[in-house]
Amino acid sequence: MVKLFQDVSFKTSRLVTSTYSTSFTIGVRCLDSQIRDAVYSIYGFVRLADEIVDSFHGYDQQELLELFEQEYYLSMEKGISLNPVLNSFQHTVKRYNIDDTLVQAFLQSMYSDLHQHHFTEKEIGEYIHGSAEVVGLMCLKVFVDGDEYKYNRLKPYAMRLGAAFQKINFLRNLKHDTGLLHRTYFPILAKEPLNEETKQLILNDIFEDYEFAEKGILQLPDCARLGVYTAYLYYRSLTRKSSRLKRSGC
């Protein structure tokens, strides 16, 4: 029966992924079938935390995030959780030896979303590391299946790809983040208005991340290369489209 619940847990994380992110789902489907569920479980975990801080308005978001964190660590201690998403994630964390510093960095970025609305260059670097780069590193742990040499060699590329994905999401969601959530993730926009010049500076930074990350994608194990490259091409296409939009389109 425990095996049946494990299956239900991973299917739940897969459902969360396919419901919230078509692009990520397309990429995961191109991964080797043996690692798909692990990546779905990572996305499910980060998506639920992100939903708490971005969407659960009218509720005590701080308390919900604290309870989410507490339940995760309880699942790590007990080896099971009645929350299917947390249950599948804790299984993946143990199976692939995902370091707790990655989980903590992610959660700290989520907590900062509840209280911090403007970022300096240093602060946004720390935020992007926690909210995106470490997610790439969690997935990399799965891709290399415990090979520490490969992990350390590919680590910089995974971080830059995660950063690029996060920055283009910031740009695409600019109106929502500034208007509804009152957050400004681009430090330059705290000093300058969004215009073609500032937008181009942001896009140049993103394309630099892409150029660097592509070198690492080509070195990924066979089980992961096609899936990651598919996601990379999808997001790079979104970035090109964003570069052609006028200010009103952002």
PDB file of C-alpha atoms in Angstrom, residues 2-245:
ATOM      1  CA  VAL A   2       2.905   2.367   0.649  1.00  0.00           C
ATOM      2  CA  LYS A   3       4.092   1.754  -2.920  1.00  0.00           C
ATOM      3  CA  LEU A   4       0.618   2.683  -4.169  1.00  0.00           C
ATOM      4  CA  PHE A   5       0.711   5.947  -2.190  1.00  0.00           C
ATOM      5  CA  GLN A   6       4.168   6.718  -3.581  1.00  0.00           C
ATOM      6  CA  ASP A   7       2.774   6.281  -7.098  1.00  0.00           C
ATOM      7  CA  VAL A   8      -0.151   8.589  -6.281  1.00  0.00           C
ATOM      8  CA  SER A   9       2.270  11.148  -4.839  1.00  0.00           C
ATOM      9  CA  PHE A  10       4.408  11.319  -7.981  1.00  0.00           C
ATOM     10  CA  LYS A  11       1.293  11.446 -10.168  1.00  0.00           C
ATOM     11  CA  THR A  12       0.082  14.395  -8.097  1.00  0.00           C
ATOM     12  CA  SER A  13       3.344  16.258  -8.670  1.00  0.00           C
ATOM     13  CA  ARG A  14       3.054  15.485 -12.369  1.00  0.00           C
ATOM     14  CA  LEU A  15      -0.492  16.914 -12.365  1.00  0.00           C
ATOM     15  CA  VAL A  16       0.692  20.067 -10.586  1.00  0.00           C
ATOM     16  CA  THR A  17       3.420  20.515 -13.204  1.00  0.00           C
ATOM     17  CA  SER A  18       1.200  19.984 -16.231  1.00  0.00           C
ATOM     18  CA  THR A  19      -1.492  22.276 -14.801  1.00  0.00           C
ATOM     19  CA  TYR A  20       0.786  25.170 -13.948  1.00  0.00           C
ATOM     20  CA  SER A  21       3.482  25.042 -16.627  1.00  0.00           C
ATOM     21  CA  THR A  22       3.021  23.828 -20.188  1.00  0.00           C
ATOM     22  CA  SER A  23       6.590  24.776 -21.097  1.00  0.00           C
ATOM     23  CA  PHE A  24       8.187  22.901 -18.213  1.00  0.00           C
ATOM     24  CA  THR A  25       6.011  19.864 -18.902  1.00  0.00           C
ATOM     25  CA  ILE A  26       7.141  19.760 -22.526  1.00  0.00           C
ATOM     26  CA  GLY A  27      10.752  19.738 -21.394  1.00  0.00           C
ATOM     27  CA  VAL A  28      10.189  17.011 -18.794  1.00  0.00           C
ATOM     28  CA  ARG A  29       8.468  14.788 -21.360  1.00  0.00           C
ATOM     29  CA  CYS A  30      11.690  14.863 -23.384  1.00  0.00           C
ATOM     30  CA  LEU A  31      13.709  13.537 -20.438  1.00  0.00           C
ATOM     31  CA  ASP A  32      14.428   9.853 -20.004  1.00  0.00           C
ATOM     32  CA  SER A  33      11.369   8.185 -18.473  1.00  0.00           C
ATOM     33  CA  GLN A  34      13.387   7.006 -15.460  1.00  0.00           C
ATOM     34  CA  ILE A  35      14.023  10.558 -14.203  1.00  0.00           C
ATOM     35  CA  ARG A  36      10.786  12.327 -15.138  1.00  0.00           C
ATOM     36  CA  ASP A  37       8.992  11.690 -11.859  1.00  0.00           C
ATOM     37  CA  ALA A  38      11.904  13.072  -9.845  1.00  0.00           C
ATOM     38  CA  VAL A  39      11.864  16.316 -11.828  1.00  0.00           C
ATOM     39  CA  TYR A  40       8.080  16.551 -11.552  1.00  0.00           C
ATOM     40  CA  SER A  41       8.451  16.229  -7.774  1.00  0.00           C
ATOM     41  CA  ILE A  42      10.948  19.104  -7.674  1.00  0.00           C
ATOM     42  CA  TYR A  43       8.649  21.343  -9.701  1.00  0.00           C
ATOM     43  CA  GLY A  44       5.658  20.384  -7.536  1.00  0.00           C
ATOM     44  CA  PHE A  45       7.499  21.396  -4.381  1.00  0.00           C
ATOM     45  CA  VAL A  46       8.673  24.771  -5.661  1.00  0.00           C
ATOM     46  CA  ARG A  47       5.326  25.510  -7.296  1.00  0.00           C
ATOM     47  CA  LEU A  48       3.328  25.006  -4.088  1.00  0.00           C
ATOM     48  CA  ALA A  49       5.672  27.270  -2.141  1.00  0.00           C
ATOM     49  CA  ASP A  50       5.485  29.879  -4.895  1.00  0.00           C
ATOM     50  CA  GLU A  51       1.689  29.702  -4.906  1.00  0.00           C
ATOM     51  CA  ILE A  52       1.596  30.406  -1.187  1.00  0.00           C
ATOM     52  CA  VAL A  53       3.501  33.677  -1.554  1.00  0.00           C
ATOM     53  CA  ASP A  54       2.035  34.770  -4.897  1.00  0.00           C
ATOM     54  CA  SER A  55      -1.591  33.674  -4.890  1.00  0.00           C
ATOM     55  CA  PHE A  56      -2.943  32.915  -1.422  1.00  0.00           C
ATOM     56  CA  HIS A  57      -4.036  36.478  -0.697  1.00  0.00           C
ATOM     57  CA  GLY A  58      -6.458  36.831   2.211  1.00  0.00           C
ATOM     58  CA  TYR A  59      -4.744  34.009   4.104  1.00  0.00           C
ATOM     59  CA  ASP A  60      -1.864  34.157   6.564  1.00  0.00           C
ATOM     60  CA  GLN A  61       0.826  33.464   3.965  1.00  0.00           C
ATOM     61  CA  GLN A  62       3.673  33.583   6.477  1.00  0.00           C
ATOM     62  CA  GLU A  63       1.988  30.930   8.595  1.00  0.00           C
ATOM     63  CA  LEU A  64       1.167  28.774   5.559  1.00  0.00           C
ATOM     64  CA  LEU A  65       4.764  28.891   4.346  1.00  0.00           C
ATOM     65  CA  GLU A  66       6.074  28.059   7.817  1.00  0.00           C
ATOM     66  CA  LEU A  67       3.682  25.099   8.045  1.00  0.00           C
ATOM     67  CA  PHE A  68       4.742  23.979   4.564  1.00  0.00           C
ATOM     68  CA  GLU A  69       8.392  24.072   5.636  1.00  0.00           C
ATOM     69  CA  GLN A  70       7.680  22.281   8.911  1.00  0.00           C
ATOM     70  CA  GLU A  71       5.728  19.541   7.158  1.00  0.00           C
ATOM     71  CA  TYR A  72       8.542  19.053   4.662  1.00  0.00           C
ATOM     72  CA  TYR A  73      11.123  18.528   7.392  1.00  0.00           C
ATOM     73  CA  LEU A  74       8.748  16.242   9.258  1.00  0.00           C
ATOM     74  CA  SER A  75       8.409  14.185   6.084  1.00  0.00           C
ATOM     75  CA  MET A  76      12.196  13.991   5.857  1.00  0.00           C
ATOM     76  CA  GLU A  77      12.321  12.732   9.429  1.00  0.00           C
ATOM     77  CA  LYS A  78       9.453  10.259   9.158  1.00  0.00           C
ATOM     78  CA  GLY A  79      10.018   9.201   5.543  1.00  0.00           C
ATOM     79  CA  ILE A  80       6.446   9.986   4.494  1.00  0.00           C
ATOM     80  CA  SER A  81       3.918  12.827   4.272  1.00  0.00           C
ATOM     81  CA  LEU A  82       0.178  12.817   3.705  1.00  0.00           C
ATOM     82  CA  ASN A  83       0.792  15.800   1.420  1.00  0.00           C
ATOM     83  CA  PRO A  84       1.483  13.932  -1.847  1.00  0.00           C
ATOM     84  CA  VAL A  85       3.690  16.690  -3.290  1.00  0.00           C
ATOM     85  CA  LEU A  86       5.875  16.815  -0.193  1.00  0.00           C
ATOM     86  CA  ASN A  87       5.918  13.045  -0.051  1.00  0.00           C
ATOM     87  CA  SER A  88       7.240  12.713  -3.593  1.00  0.00           C
ATOM     88  CA  PHE A  89       9.768  15.516  -3.064  1.00  0.00           C
ATOM     89  CA  GLN A  90      11.248  14.075   0.121  1.00  0.00           C
ATOM     90  CA  HIS A  91      11.632  10.777  -1.675  1.00  0.00           C
ATOM     91  CA  THR A  92      13.551  12.505  -4.490  1.00  0.00           C
ATOM     92  CA  VAL A  93      15.707  14.489  -2.055  1.00  0.00           C
ATOM     93  CA  LYS A  94      16.825  11.276  -0.371  1.00  0.00           C
ATOM     94  CA  ARG A  95      17.176   9.249  -3.570  1.00  0.00           C
ATOM     95  CA  TYR A  96      19.439  11.826  -5.257  1.00  0.00           C
ATOM     96  CA  ASN A  97      21.110  13.259  -2.141  1.00  0.00           C
ATOM     97  CA  ILE A  98      19.900  16.816  -2.729  1.00  0.00           C
ATOM     98  CA  ASP A  99      21.694  19.055  -0.256  1.00  0.00           C
ATOM     99  CA  ASP A 100      19.511  20.826   2.303  1.00  0.00           C
ATOM    100  CA  THR A 101      21.294  24.110   1.614  1.00  0.00           C
ATOM    101  CA  LEU A 102      19.531  24.150  -1.772  1.00  0.00           C
ATOM    102  CA  VAL A 103      16.128  23.642  -0.164  1.00  0.00           C
ATOM    103  CA  GLN A 104      16.835  26.304   2.468  1.00  0.00           C
ATOM    104  CA  ALA A 105      18.043  28.827  -0.111  1.00  0.00           C
ATOM    105  CA  PHE A 106      14.828  28.323  -2.057  1.00  0.00           C
ATOM    106  CA  LEU A 107      12.604  28.722   1.002  1.00  0.00           C
ATOM    107  CA  GLN A 108      14.428  31.869   2.096  1.00  0.00           C
ATOM    108  CA  SER A 109      13.705  33.454  -1.281  1.00  0.00           C
ATOM    109  CA  MET A 110      10.037  32.564  -0.823  1.00  0.00           C
ATOM    110  CA  TYR A 111       9.995  34.183   2.615  1.00  0.00           C
ATOM    111  CA  SER A 112      11.591  37.311   1.174  1.00  0.00           C
ATOM    112  CA  ASP A 113       8.693  37.594  -1.294  1.00  0.00           C
ATOM    113  CA  LEU A 114       6.367  38.128   1.655  1.00  0.00           C
ATOM    114  CA  HIS A 115       8.248  41.141   2.986  1.00  0.00           C
ATOM    115  CA  GLN A 116      10.695  42.538   0.441  1.00  0.00           C
ATOM    116  CA  HIS A 117       9.461  44.499  -2.568  1.00  0.00           C
ATOM    117  CA  HIS A 118      12.613  46.166  -3.913  1.00  0.00           C
ATOM    118  CA  PHE A 119      16.058  44.672  -4.415  1.00  0.00           C
ATOM    119  CA  THR A 120      19.593  45.957  -4.766  1.00  0.00           C
ATOM    120  CA  GLU A 121      21.927  44.222  -7.232  1.00  0.00           C
ATOM    121  CA  LYS A 122      23.352  42.094  -4.406  1.00  0.00           C
ATOM    122  CA  GLU A 123      19.922  41.251  -3.016  1.00  0.00           C
ATOM    123  CA  ILE A 124      18.452  40.266  -6.386  1.00  0.00           C
ATOM    124  CA  GLY A 125      21.461  38.041  -7.000  1.00  0.00           C
ATOM    125  CA  GLU A 126      20.759  36.259  -3.734  1.00  0.00           C
ATOM    126  CA  TYR A 127      17.037  36.086  -4.532  1.00  0.00           C
ATOM    127  CA  ILE A 128      17.583  34.604  -7.998  1.00  0.00           C
ATOM    128  CA  HIS A 129      20.037  32.105  -6.556  1.00  0.00           C
ATOM    129  CA  GLY A 130      17.405  30.898  -4.094  1.00  0.00           C
ATOM    130  CA  SER A 131      14.352  31.070  -6.322  1.00  0.00           C
ATOM    131  CA  ALA A 132      15.820  29.705  -9.563  1.00  0.00           C
ATOM    132  CA  GLU A 133      19.480  28.706  -9.595  1.00  0.00           C
ATOM    133  CA  VAL A 134      19.070  26.165  -6.804  1.00  0.00           C
ATOM    134  CA  VAL A 135      16.097  24.628  -8.627  1.00  0.00           C
ATOM    135  CA  GLY A 136      18.398  24.038 -11.578  1.00  0.00           C
ATOM    136  CA  LEU A 137      20.915  22.485  -9.194  1.00  0.00           C
ATOM    137  CA  MET A 138      18.275  20.170  -7.705  1.00  0.00           C
ATOM    138  CA  CYS A 139      17.439  18.963 -11.205  1.00  0.00           C
ATOM    139  CA  LEU A 140      21.145  18.596 -12.006  1.00  0.00           C
ATOM    140  CA  LYS A 141      21.488  16.271  -9.010  1.00  0.00           C
ATOM    141  CA  VAL A 142      18.901  14.047 -10.663  1.00  0.00           C
ATOM    142  CA  PHE A 143      20.494  14.293 -14.105  1.00  0.00           C
ATOM    143  CA  VAL A 144      23.962  13.177 -12.956  1.00  0.00           C
ATOM    144  CA  ASP A 145      22.580  10.527 -10.563  1.00  0.00           C
ATOM    145  CA  GLY A 146      25.080  11.086  -7.793  1.00  0.00           C
ATOM    146  CA  ASP A 147      28.173  11.733  -9.877  1.00  0.00           C
ATOM    147  CA  GLU A 148      29.772  14.557  -7.865  1.00  0.00           C
ATOM    148  CA  TYR A 149      32.429  15.266 -10.473  1.00  0.00           C
ATOM    149  CA  LYS A 150      29.826  15.851 -13.182  1.00  0.00           C
ATOM    150  CA  TYR A 151      27.671  17.836 -10.781  1.00  0.00           C
ATOM    151  CA  ASN A 152      30.450  20.239  -9.830  1.00  0.00           C
ATOM    152  CA  ARG A 153      31.577  20.599 -13.453  1.00  0.00           C
ATOM    153  CA  LEU A 154      28.077  21.419 -14.712  1.00  0.00           C
ATOM    154  CA  LYS A 155      26.961  23.445 -11.706  1.00  0.00           C
ATOM    155  CA  PRO A 156      27.808  26.926 -13.106  1.00  0.00           C
ATOM    156  CA  TYR A 157      25.882  26.233 -16.318  1.00  0.00           C
ATOM    157  CA  ALA A 158      22.795  24.993 -14.459  1.00  0.00           C
ATOM    158  CA  MET A 159      22.799  28.106 -12.306  1.00  0.00           C
ATOM    159  CA  ARG A 160      23.009  30.464 -15.272  1.00  0.00           C
ATOM    160  CA  LEU A 161      20.202  28.647 -17.088  1.00  0.00           C
ATOM    161  CA  GLY A 162      17.979  28.848 -14.013  1.00  0.00           C
ATOM    162  CA  ALA A 163      18.785  32.551 -13.700  1.00  0.00           C
ATOM    163  CA  ALA A 164      17.902  33.193 -17.351  1.00  0.00           C
ATOM    164  CA  PHE A 165      14.551  31.424 -16.983  1.00  0.00           C
ATOM    165  CA  GLN A 166      13.761  33.447 -13.873  1.00  0.00           C
ATOM    166  CA  LYS A 167      14.698  36.789 -15.427  1.00  0.00           C
ATOM    167  CA  ILE A 168      12.536  36.288 -18.508  1.00  0.00           C
ATOM    168  CA  ASN A 169       9.656  35.305 -16.224  1.00  0.00           C
ATOM    169  CA  PHE A 170      10.229  38.542 -14.303  1.00  0.00           C
ATOM    170  CA  LEU A 171      10.058  40.490 -17.552  1.00  0.00           C
ATOM    171  CA  ARG A 172       6.946  38.708 -18.797  1.00  0.00           C
ATOM    172  CA  ASN A 173       5.167  39.168 -15.456  1.00  0.00           C
ATOM    173  CA  LEU A 174       6.308  42.744 -14.884  1.00  0.00           C
ATOM    174  CA  LYS A 175       2.832  44.280 -14.847  1.00  0.00           C
ATOM    175  CA  HIS A 176       1.493  41.627 -12.485  1.00  0.00           C
ATOM    176  CA  ASP A 177       4.477  41.815 -10.121  1.00  0.00           C
ATOM    177  CA  THR A 178       4.547  45.593  -9.894  1.00  0.00           C
ATOM    178  CA  GLY A 179       0.802  46.215 -10.050  1.00  0.00           C
ATOM    179  CA  LEU A 180      -0.642  43.422  -7.897  1.00  0.00           C
ATOM    180  CA  LEU A 181       2.261  42.158  -5.811  1.00  0.00           C
ATOM    181  CA  HIS A 182       4.104  45.517  -5.588  1.00  0.00           C
ATOM    182  CA  ARG A 183       7.460  43.881  -6.285  1.00  0.00           C
ATOM    183  CA  THR A 184      10.282  45.186  -8.458  1.00  0.00           C
ATOM    184  CA  TYR A 185      12.820  42.500  -9.321  1.00  0.00           C
ATOM    185  CA  PHE A 186      14.993  44.592 -11.638  1.00  0.00           C
ATOM    186  CA  PRO A 187      17.099  47.068  -9.604  1.00  0.00           C
ATOM    187  CA  ILE A 188      17.537  49.297 -12.658  1.00  0.00           C
ATOM    188  CA  LEU A 189      13.776  49.954 -12.696  1.00  0.00           C
ATOM    189  CA  ALA A 190      13.967  51.446  -9.206  1.00  0.00           C
ATOM    190  CA  LYS A 191      15.997  54.284 -10.739  1.00  0.00           C
ATOM    191  CA  GLU A 192      14.931  54.359 -14.377  1.00  0.00           C
ATOM    192  CA  PRO A 193      11.571  53.855 -16.144  1.00  0.00           C
ATOM    193  CA  LEU A 194      10.995  50.850 -18.344  1.00  0.00           C
ATOM    194  CA  ASN A 195      11.822  52.000 -21.842  1.00  0.00           C
ATOM    195  CA  GLU A 196      13.570  50.498 -24.849  1.00  0.00           C
ATOM    196  CA  GLU A 197      16.992  51.305 -23.407  1.00  0.00           C
ATOM    197  CA  THR A 198      16.474  49.760 -19.972  1.00  0.00           C
ATOM    198  CA  LYS A 199      14.630  46.828 -21.474  1.00  0.00           C
ATOM    199  CA  GLN A 200      17.524  46.137 -23.835  1.00  0.00           C
ATOM    200  CA  LEU A 201      19.966  46.143 -20.922  1.00  0.00           C
ATOM    201  CA  ILE A 202      17.829  43.532 -19.196  1.00  0.00           C
ATOM    202  CA  LEU A 203      17.567  41.409 -22.354  1.00  0.00           C
ATOM    203  CA  ASN A 204      21.309  41.597 -23.007  1.00  0.00           C
ATOM    204  CA  ASP A 205      21.914  40.206 -19.543  1.00  0.00           C
ATOM    205  CA  ILE A 206      19.488  37.335 -20.176  1.00  0.00           C
ATOM    206  CA  PHE A 207      21.046  36.442 -23.525  1.00  0.00           C
ATOM    207  CA  GLU A 208      24.490  36.375 -21.890  1.00  0.00           C
ATOM    208  CA  ASP A 209      23.121  33.797 -19.451  1.00  0.00           C
ATOM    209  CA  TYR A 210      21.759  31.756 -22.363  1.00  0.00           C
ATOM    210  CA  GLU A 211      25.055  31.788 -24.234  1.00  0.00           C
ATOM    211  CA  PHE A 212      26.935  30.542 -21.195  1.00  0.00           C
ATOM    212  CA  ALA A 213      24.308  27.935 -20.215  1.00  0.00           C
ATOM    213  CA  GLU A 214      24.131  26.385 -23.691  1.00  0.00           C
ATOM    214  CA  LYS A 215      27.702  25.149 -23.356  1.00  0.00           C
ATOM    215  CA  GLY A 216      26.696  23.166 -20.279  1.00  0.00           C
ATOM    216  CA  ILE A 217      23.496  21.782 -21.800  1.00  0.00           C
ATOM    217  CA  LEU A 218      25.545  20.092 -24.521  1.00  0.00           C
ATOM    218  CA  GLN A 219      27.550  18.316 -21.812  1.00  0.00           C
ATOM    219  CA  LEU A 220      24.559  16.893 -19.942  1.00  0.00           C
ATOM    220  CA  PRO A 221      24.048  13.114 -19.736  1.00  0.00           C
ATOM    221  CA  ASP A 222      21.963  11.568 -22.511  1.00  0.00           C
ATOM    222  CA  CYS A 223      19.018  11.079 -20.165  1.00  0.00           C
ATOM    223  CA  ALA A 224      18.615  14.843 -19.685  1.00  0.00           C
ATOM    224  CA  ARG A 225      20.146  16.669 -22.650  1.00  0.00           C
ATOM    225  CA  LEU A 226      17.122  16.684 -24.987  1.00  0.00           C
ATOM    226  CA  GLY A 227      14.660  17.728 -22.285  1.00  0.00           C
ATOM    227  CA  VAL A 228      16.785  20.592 -21.011  1.00  0.00           C
ATOM    228  CA  TYR A 229      17.633  21.741 -24.527  1.00  0.00           C
ATOM    229  CA  THR A 230      13.928  21.732 -25.431  1.00  0.00           C
ATOM    230  CA  ALA A 231      13.132  23.951 -22.435  1.00  0.00           C
ATOM    231  CA  TYR A 232      16.098  26.166 -23.321  1.00  0.00           C
ATOM    232  CA  LEU A 233      14.876  26.658 -26.903  1.00  0.00           C
ATOM    233  CA  TYR A 234      11.344  27.390 -25.703  1.00  0.00           C
ATOM    234  CA  TYR A 235      12.481  30.062 -23.246  1.00  0.00           C
ATOM    235  CA  ARG A 236      14.968  31.546 -25.686  1.00  0.00           C
ATOM    236  CA  SER A 237      12.103  31.897 -28.183  1.00  0.00           C
ATOM    237  CA  LEU A 238      10.026  33.678 -25.511  1.00  0.00           C
ATOM    238  CA  THR A 239      12.925  36.024 -24.893  1.00  0.00           C
ATOM    239  CA  ARG A 240      13.225  36.867 -28.587  1.00  0.00           C
ATOM    240  CA  LYS A 241       9.502  37.635 -28.691  1.00  0.00           C
ATOM    241  CA  SER A 242       9.854  39.859 -25.624  1.00  0.00           C
ATOM    242  CA  SER A 243      12.665  41.755 -27.330  1.00  0.00           C
ATOM    243  CA  ARG A 244      10.271  42.653 -30.164  1.00  0.00           C
ATOM    244  CA  LEU A 245       7.486  43.901 -27.910  1.00  0.00           C
TER     245      LEU A 245
END
